[in-house]
PDB file of C-alpha atoms in Angstrom:
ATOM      1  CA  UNK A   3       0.000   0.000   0.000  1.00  0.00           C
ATOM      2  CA  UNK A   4       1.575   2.841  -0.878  1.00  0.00           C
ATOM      3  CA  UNK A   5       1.987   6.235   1.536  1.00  0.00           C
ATOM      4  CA  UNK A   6       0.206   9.320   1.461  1.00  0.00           C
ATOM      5  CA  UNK A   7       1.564  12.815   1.839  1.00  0.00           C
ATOM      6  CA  UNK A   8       1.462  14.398   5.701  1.00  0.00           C
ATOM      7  CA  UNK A   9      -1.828  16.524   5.994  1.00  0.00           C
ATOM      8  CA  UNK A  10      -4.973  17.214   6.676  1.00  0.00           C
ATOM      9  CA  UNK A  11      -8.078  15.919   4.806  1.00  0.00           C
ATOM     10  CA  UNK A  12     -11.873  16.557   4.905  1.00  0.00           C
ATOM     11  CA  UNK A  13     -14.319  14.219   4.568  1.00  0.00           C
ATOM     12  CA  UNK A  14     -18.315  14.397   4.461  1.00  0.00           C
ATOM     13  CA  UNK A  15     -21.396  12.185   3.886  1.00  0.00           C
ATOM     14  CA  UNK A  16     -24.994  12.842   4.285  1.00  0.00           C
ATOM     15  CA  UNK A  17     -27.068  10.016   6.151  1.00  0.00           C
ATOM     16  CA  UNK A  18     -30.646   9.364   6.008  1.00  0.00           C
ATOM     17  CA  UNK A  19     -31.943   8.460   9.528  1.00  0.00           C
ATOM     18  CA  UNK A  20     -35.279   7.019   9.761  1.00  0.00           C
ATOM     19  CA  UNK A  21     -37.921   7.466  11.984  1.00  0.00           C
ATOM     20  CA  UNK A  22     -37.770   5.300  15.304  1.00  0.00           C
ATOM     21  CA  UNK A  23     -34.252   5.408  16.068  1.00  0.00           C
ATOM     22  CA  UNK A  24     -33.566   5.050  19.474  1.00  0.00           C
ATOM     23  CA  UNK A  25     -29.840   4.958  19.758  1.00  0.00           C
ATOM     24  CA  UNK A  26     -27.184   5.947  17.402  1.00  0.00           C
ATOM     25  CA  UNK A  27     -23.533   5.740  17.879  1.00  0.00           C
ATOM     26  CA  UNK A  28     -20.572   6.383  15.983  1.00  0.00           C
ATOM     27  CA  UNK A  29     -17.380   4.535  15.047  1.00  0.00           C
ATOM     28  CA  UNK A  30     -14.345   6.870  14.141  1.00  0.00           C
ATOM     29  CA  UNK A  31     -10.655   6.393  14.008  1.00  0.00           C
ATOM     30  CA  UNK A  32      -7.824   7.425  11.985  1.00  0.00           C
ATOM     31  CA  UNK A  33      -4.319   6.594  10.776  1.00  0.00           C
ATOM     32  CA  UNK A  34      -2.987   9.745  12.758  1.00  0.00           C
ATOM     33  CA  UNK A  35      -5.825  11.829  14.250  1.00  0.00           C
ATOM     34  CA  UNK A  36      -9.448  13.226  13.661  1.00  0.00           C
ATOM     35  CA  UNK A  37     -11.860  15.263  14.833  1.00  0.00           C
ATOM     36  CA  UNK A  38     -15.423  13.900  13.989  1.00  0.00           C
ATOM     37  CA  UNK A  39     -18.535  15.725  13.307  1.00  0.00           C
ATOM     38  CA  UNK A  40     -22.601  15.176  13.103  1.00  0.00           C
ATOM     39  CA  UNK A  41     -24.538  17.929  12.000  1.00  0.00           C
ATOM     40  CA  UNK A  42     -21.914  20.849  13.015  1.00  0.00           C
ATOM     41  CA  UNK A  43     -21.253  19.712  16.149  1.00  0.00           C
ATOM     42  CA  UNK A  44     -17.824  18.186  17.246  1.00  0.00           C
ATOM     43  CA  UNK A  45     -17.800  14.752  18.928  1.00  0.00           C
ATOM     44  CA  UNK A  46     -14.974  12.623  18.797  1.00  0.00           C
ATOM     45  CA  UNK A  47     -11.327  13.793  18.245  1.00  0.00           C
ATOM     46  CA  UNK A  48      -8.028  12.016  18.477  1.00  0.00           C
ATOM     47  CA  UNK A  49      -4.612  13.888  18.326  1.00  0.00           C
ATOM     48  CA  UNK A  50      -2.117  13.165  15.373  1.00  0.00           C
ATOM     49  CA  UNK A  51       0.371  12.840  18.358  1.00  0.00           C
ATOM     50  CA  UNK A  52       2.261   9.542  16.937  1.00  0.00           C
ATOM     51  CA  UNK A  53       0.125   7.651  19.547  1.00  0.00           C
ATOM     52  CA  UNK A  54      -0.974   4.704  17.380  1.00  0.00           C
ATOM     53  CA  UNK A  55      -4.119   6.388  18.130  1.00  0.00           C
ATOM     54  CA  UNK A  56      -5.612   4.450  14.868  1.00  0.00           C
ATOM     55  CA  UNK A  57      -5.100   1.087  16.796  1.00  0.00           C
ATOM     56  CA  UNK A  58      -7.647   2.261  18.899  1.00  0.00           C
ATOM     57  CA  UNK A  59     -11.323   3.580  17.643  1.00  0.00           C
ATOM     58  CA  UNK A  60     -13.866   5.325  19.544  1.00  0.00           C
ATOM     59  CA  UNK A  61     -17.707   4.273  19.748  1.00  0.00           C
ATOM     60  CA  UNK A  62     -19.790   7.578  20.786  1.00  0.00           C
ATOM     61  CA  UNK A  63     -23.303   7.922  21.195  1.00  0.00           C
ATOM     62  CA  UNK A  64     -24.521  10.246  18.948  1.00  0.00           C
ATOM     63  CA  UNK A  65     -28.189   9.736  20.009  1.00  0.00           C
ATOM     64  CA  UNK A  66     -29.073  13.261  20.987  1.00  0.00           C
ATOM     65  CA  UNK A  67     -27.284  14.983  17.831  1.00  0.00           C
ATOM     66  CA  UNK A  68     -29.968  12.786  15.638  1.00  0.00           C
ATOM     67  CA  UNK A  69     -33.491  13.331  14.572  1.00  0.00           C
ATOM     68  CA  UNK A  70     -35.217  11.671  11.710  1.00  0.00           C
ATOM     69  CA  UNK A  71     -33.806  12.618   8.200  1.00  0.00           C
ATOM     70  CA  UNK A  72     -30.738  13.812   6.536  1.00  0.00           C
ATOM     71  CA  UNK A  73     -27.425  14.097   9.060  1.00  0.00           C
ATOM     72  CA  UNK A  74     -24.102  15.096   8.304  1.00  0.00           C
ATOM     73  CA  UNK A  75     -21.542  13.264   9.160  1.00  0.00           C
ATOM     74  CA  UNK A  76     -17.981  15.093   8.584  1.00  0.00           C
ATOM     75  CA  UNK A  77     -14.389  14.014   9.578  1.00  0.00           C
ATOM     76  CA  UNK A  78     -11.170  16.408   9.375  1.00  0.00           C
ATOM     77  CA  UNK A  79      -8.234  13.443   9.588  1.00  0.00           C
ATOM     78  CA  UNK A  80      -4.374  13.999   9.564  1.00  0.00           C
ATOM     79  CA  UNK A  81      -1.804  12.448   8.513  1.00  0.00           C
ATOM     80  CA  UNK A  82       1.143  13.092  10.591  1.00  0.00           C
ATOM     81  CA  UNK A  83       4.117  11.922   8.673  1.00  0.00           C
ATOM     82  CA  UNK A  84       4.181  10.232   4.902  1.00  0.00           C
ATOM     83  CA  UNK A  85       2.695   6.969   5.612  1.00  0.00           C
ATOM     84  CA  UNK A  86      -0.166   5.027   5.024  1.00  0.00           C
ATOM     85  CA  UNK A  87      -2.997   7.172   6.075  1.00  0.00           C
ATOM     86  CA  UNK A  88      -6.657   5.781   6.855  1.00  0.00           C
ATOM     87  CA  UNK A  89      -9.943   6.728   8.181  1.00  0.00           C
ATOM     88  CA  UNK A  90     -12.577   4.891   9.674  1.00  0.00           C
ATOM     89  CA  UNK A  91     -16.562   5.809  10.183  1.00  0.00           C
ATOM     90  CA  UNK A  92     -19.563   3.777  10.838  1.00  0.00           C
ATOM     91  CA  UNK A  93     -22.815   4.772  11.974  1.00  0.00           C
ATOM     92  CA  UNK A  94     -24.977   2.542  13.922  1.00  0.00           C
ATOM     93  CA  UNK A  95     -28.686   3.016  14.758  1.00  0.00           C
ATOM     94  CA  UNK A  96     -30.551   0.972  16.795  1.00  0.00           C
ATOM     95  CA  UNK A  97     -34.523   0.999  15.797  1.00  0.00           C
ATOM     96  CA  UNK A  98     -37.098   0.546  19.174  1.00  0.00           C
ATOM     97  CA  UNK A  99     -37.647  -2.591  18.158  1.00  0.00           C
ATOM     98  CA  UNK A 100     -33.993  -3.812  18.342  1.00  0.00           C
ATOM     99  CA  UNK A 101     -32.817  -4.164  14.852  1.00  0.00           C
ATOM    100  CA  UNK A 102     -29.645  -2.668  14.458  1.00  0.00           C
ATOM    101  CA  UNK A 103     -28.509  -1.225  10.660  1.00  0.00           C
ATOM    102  CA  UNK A 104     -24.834  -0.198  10.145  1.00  0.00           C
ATOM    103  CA  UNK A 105     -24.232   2.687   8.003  1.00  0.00           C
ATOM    104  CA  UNK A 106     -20.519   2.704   6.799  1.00  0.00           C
ATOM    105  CA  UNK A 107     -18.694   4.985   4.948  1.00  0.00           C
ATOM    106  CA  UNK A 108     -18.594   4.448   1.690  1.00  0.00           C
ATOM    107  CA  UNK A 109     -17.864   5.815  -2.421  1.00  0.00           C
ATOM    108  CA  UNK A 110     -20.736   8.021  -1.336  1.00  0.00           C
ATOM    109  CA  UNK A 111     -18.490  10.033   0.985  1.00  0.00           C
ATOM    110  CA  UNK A 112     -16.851  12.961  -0.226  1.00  0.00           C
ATOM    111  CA  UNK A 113     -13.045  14.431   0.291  1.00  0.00           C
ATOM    112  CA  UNK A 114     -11.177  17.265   0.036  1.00  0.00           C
ATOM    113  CA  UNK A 115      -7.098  17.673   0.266  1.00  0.00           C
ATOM    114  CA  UNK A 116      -7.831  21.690   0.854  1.00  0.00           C
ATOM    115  CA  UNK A 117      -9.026  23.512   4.036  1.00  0.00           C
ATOM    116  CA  UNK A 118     -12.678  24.198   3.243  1.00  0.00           C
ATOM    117  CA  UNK A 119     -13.973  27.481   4.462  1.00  0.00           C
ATOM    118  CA  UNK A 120     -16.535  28.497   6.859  1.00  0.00           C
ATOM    119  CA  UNK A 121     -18.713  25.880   8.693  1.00  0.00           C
ATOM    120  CA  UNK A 122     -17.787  22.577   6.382  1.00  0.00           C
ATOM    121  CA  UNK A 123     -19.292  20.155   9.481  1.00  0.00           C
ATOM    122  CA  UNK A 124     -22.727  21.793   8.868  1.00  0.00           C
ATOM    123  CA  UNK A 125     -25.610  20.377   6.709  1.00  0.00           C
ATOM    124  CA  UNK A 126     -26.194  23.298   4.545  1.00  0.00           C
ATOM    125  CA  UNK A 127     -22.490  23.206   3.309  1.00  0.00           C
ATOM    126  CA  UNK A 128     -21.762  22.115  -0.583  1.00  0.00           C
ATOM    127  CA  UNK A 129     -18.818  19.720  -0.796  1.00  0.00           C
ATOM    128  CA  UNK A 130     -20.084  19.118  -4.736  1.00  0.00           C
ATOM    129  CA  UNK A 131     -16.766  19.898  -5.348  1.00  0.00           C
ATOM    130  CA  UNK A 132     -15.184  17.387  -3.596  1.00  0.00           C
ATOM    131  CA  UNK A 133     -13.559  14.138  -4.767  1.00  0.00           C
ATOM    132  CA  UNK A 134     -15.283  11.152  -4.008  1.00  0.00           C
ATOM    133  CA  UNK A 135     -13.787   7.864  -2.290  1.00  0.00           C
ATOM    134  CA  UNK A 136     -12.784   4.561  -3.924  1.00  0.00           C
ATOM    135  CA  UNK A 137     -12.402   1.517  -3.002  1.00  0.00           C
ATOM    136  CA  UNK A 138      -8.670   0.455  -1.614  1.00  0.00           C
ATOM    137  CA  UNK A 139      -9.129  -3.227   0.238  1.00  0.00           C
ATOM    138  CA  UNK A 140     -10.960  -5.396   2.564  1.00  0.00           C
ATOM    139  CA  UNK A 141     -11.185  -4.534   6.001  1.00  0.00           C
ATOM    140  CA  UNK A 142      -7.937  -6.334   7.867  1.00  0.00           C
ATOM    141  CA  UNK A 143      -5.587  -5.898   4.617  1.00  0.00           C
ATOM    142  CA  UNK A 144      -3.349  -3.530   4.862  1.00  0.00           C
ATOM    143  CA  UNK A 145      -0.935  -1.962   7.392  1.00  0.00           C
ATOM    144  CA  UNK A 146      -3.672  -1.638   9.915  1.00  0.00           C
ATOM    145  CA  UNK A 147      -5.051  -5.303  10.337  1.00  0.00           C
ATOM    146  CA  UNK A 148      -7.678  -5.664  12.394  1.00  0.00           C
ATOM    147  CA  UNK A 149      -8.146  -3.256  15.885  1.00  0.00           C
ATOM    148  CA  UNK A 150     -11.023  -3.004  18.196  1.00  0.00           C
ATOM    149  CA  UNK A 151     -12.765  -0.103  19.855  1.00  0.00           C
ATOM    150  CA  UNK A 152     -11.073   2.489  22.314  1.00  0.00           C
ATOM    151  CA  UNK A 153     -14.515   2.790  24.215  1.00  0.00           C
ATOM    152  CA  UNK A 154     -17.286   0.114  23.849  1.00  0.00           C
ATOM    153  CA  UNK A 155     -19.848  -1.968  25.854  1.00  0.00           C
ATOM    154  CA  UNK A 156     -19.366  -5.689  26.152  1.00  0.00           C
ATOM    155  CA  UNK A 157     -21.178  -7.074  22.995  1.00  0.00           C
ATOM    156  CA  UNK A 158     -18.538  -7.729  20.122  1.00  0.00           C
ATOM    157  CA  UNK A 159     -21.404  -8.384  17.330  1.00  0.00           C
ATOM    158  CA  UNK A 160     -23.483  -6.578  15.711  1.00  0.00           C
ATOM    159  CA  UNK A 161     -26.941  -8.139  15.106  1.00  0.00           C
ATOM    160  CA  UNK A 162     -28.528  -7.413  11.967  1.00  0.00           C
ATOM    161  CA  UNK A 163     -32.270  -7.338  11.006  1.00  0.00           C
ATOM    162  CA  UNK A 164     -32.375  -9.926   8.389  1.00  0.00           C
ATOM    163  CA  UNK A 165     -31.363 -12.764  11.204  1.00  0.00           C
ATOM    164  CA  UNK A 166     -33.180 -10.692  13.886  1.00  0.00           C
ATOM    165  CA  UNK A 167     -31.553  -9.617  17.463  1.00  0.00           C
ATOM    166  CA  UNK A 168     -30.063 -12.583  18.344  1.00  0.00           C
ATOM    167  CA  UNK A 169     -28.502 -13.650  15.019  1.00  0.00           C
ATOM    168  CA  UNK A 170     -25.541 -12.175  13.385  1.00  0.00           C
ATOM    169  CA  UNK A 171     -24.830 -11.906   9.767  1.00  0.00           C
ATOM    170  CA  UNK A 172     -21.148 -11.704   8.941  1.00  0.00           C
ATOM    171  CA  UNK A 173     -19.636  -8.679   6.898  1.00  0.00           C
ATOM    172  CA  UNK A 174     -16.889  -7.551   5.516  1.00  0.00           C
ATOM    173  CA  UNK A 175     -14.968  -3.882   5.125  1.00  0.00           C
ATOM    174  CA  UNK A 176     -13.170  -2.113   2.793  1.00  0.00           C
ATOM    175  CA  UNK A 177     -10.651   0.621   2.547  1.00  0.00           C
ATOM    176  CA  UNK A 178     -11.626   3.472   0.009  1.00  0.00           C
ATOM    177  CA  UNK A 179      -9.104   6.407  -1.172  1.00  0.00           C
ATOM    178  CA  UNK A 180      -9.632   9.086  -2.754  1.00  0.00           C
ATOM    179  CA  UNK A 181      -8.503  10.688  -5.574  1.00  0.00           C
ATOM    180  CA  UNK A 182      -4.976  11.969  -3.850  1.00  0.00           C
ATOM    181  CA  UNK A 183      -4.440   8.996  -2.385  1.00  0.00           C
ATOM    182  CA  UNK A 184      -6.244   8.893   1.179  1.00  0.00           C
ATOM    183  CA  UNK A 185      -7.762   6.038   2.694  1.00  0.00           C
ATOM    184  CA  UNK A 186     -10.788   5.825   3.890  1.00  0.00           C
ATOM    185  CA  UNK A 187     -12.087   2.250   5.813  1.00  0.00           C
ATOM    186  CA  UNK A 188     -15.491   1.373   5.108  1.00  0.00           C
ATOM    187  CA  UNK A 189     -17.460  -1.273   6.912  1.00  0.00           C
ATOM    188  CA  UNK A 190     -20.795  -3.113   5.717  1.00  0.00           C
ATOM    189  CA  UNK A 191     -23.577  -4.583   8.307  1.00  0.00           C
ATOM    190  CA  UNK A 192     -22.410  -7.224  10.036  1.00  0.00           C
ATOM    191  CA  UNK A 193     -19.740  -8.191  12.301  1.00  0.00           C
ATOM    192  CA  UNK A 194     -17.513  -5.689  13.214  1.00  0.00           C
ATOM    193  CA  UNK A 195     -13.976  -6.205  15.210  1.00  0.00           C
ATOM    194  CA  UNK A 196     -14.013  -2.201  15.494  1.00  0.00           C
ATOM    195  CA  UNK A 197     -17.902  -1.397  15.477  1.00  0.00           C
ATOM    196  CA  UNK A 198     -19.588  -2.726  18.736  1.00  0.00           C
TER     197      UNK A 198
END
């Protein structure tokens, strides 16, 4: 895999939440740091600090930033040195009756290698201009393997709604870059080593 320049790069994605969602909570990590958005409001962050802070990702509960319909989900992540540089968002959202849908980042995200202006984390801004991810690998390729969450309850799967709340479906991930070469991880429902 080959490195990407030191930096900063922004990344956005709009989500449709439907109605009924009782819990939502967000996966985010990075290969240095990030600082993680939903709908303008900062809440996750991890200093490019040479840590290993990307071995490590945070699950936060987003609940009370949600409401039914269109979120923004938006992710400034750095790069501290030339390396192999990654990012990793999932959203999960837990209906009242129990089914549980992941919502991964995907070629549907956008990116930008320039500092965009004025309030970028906040649903009414445009990132039309902005690159789009690809596809890179499958989740555990790669120089970052497989890592599990910083801060998460005891479950390690995921149940999804086709097997109901006590049977899991298994899933896989994928890395996506963009088009100057920045990772992005993507996971689909499922089990998740980094999601729960």
């Amino acid at each position: 895999m080959s490195s990407a320049p030191a930096g900063t790069r922004w990344f956005g994605a709009r989500v449709e939440v439907p109605p009924g969602v009782t819990r939502a909570r967000l996966v985010t990590n990075a290969d240095d740091g990030y600082t993680a958005y939903v709908n303008g409001v900062q809440v996750a962050h991890a200093d490019a600090d040479g840590a290993e802070n990307w071995r490590r990702p945070a699950l936060t509960d987003v609940t009370a930033r949600l409401g039914s319909g269109t979120a923004v989900l938006a992710v400034a992540a750095t790069n501290a040195s030339e390396s192999p540089a990654g990012l990793l968002v999932a959203l999960e959202l837990t209906s009242a009756d129990g089914t549980v849908r992941s919502v991964p980042a995907g070629a549907d995200w956008r990116a930008d290698d320039k500092e965009p202006p004025g309030s970028w984390t906040a649903p009414e801004f445009d990132d039309d201009a902005w690159s789009a991810a690809k596809v890179l690998a499958v989740w555990g390729s790669g120089p970052w393997g497989e890592v599990t969450p910083a801060h998460a309850p005891a479950e390690v799967w995921i149940p999804v709604a086709e097997g109901g709340a006590d049977q899991v479906a298994h899933g896989t991930a994928k890395f996506l870059r963009t088009e100057d070469g920045c990772a992005v991880f993507a996971a689909s429902p499922g089990r998740h080593e980094f999601a729960t």
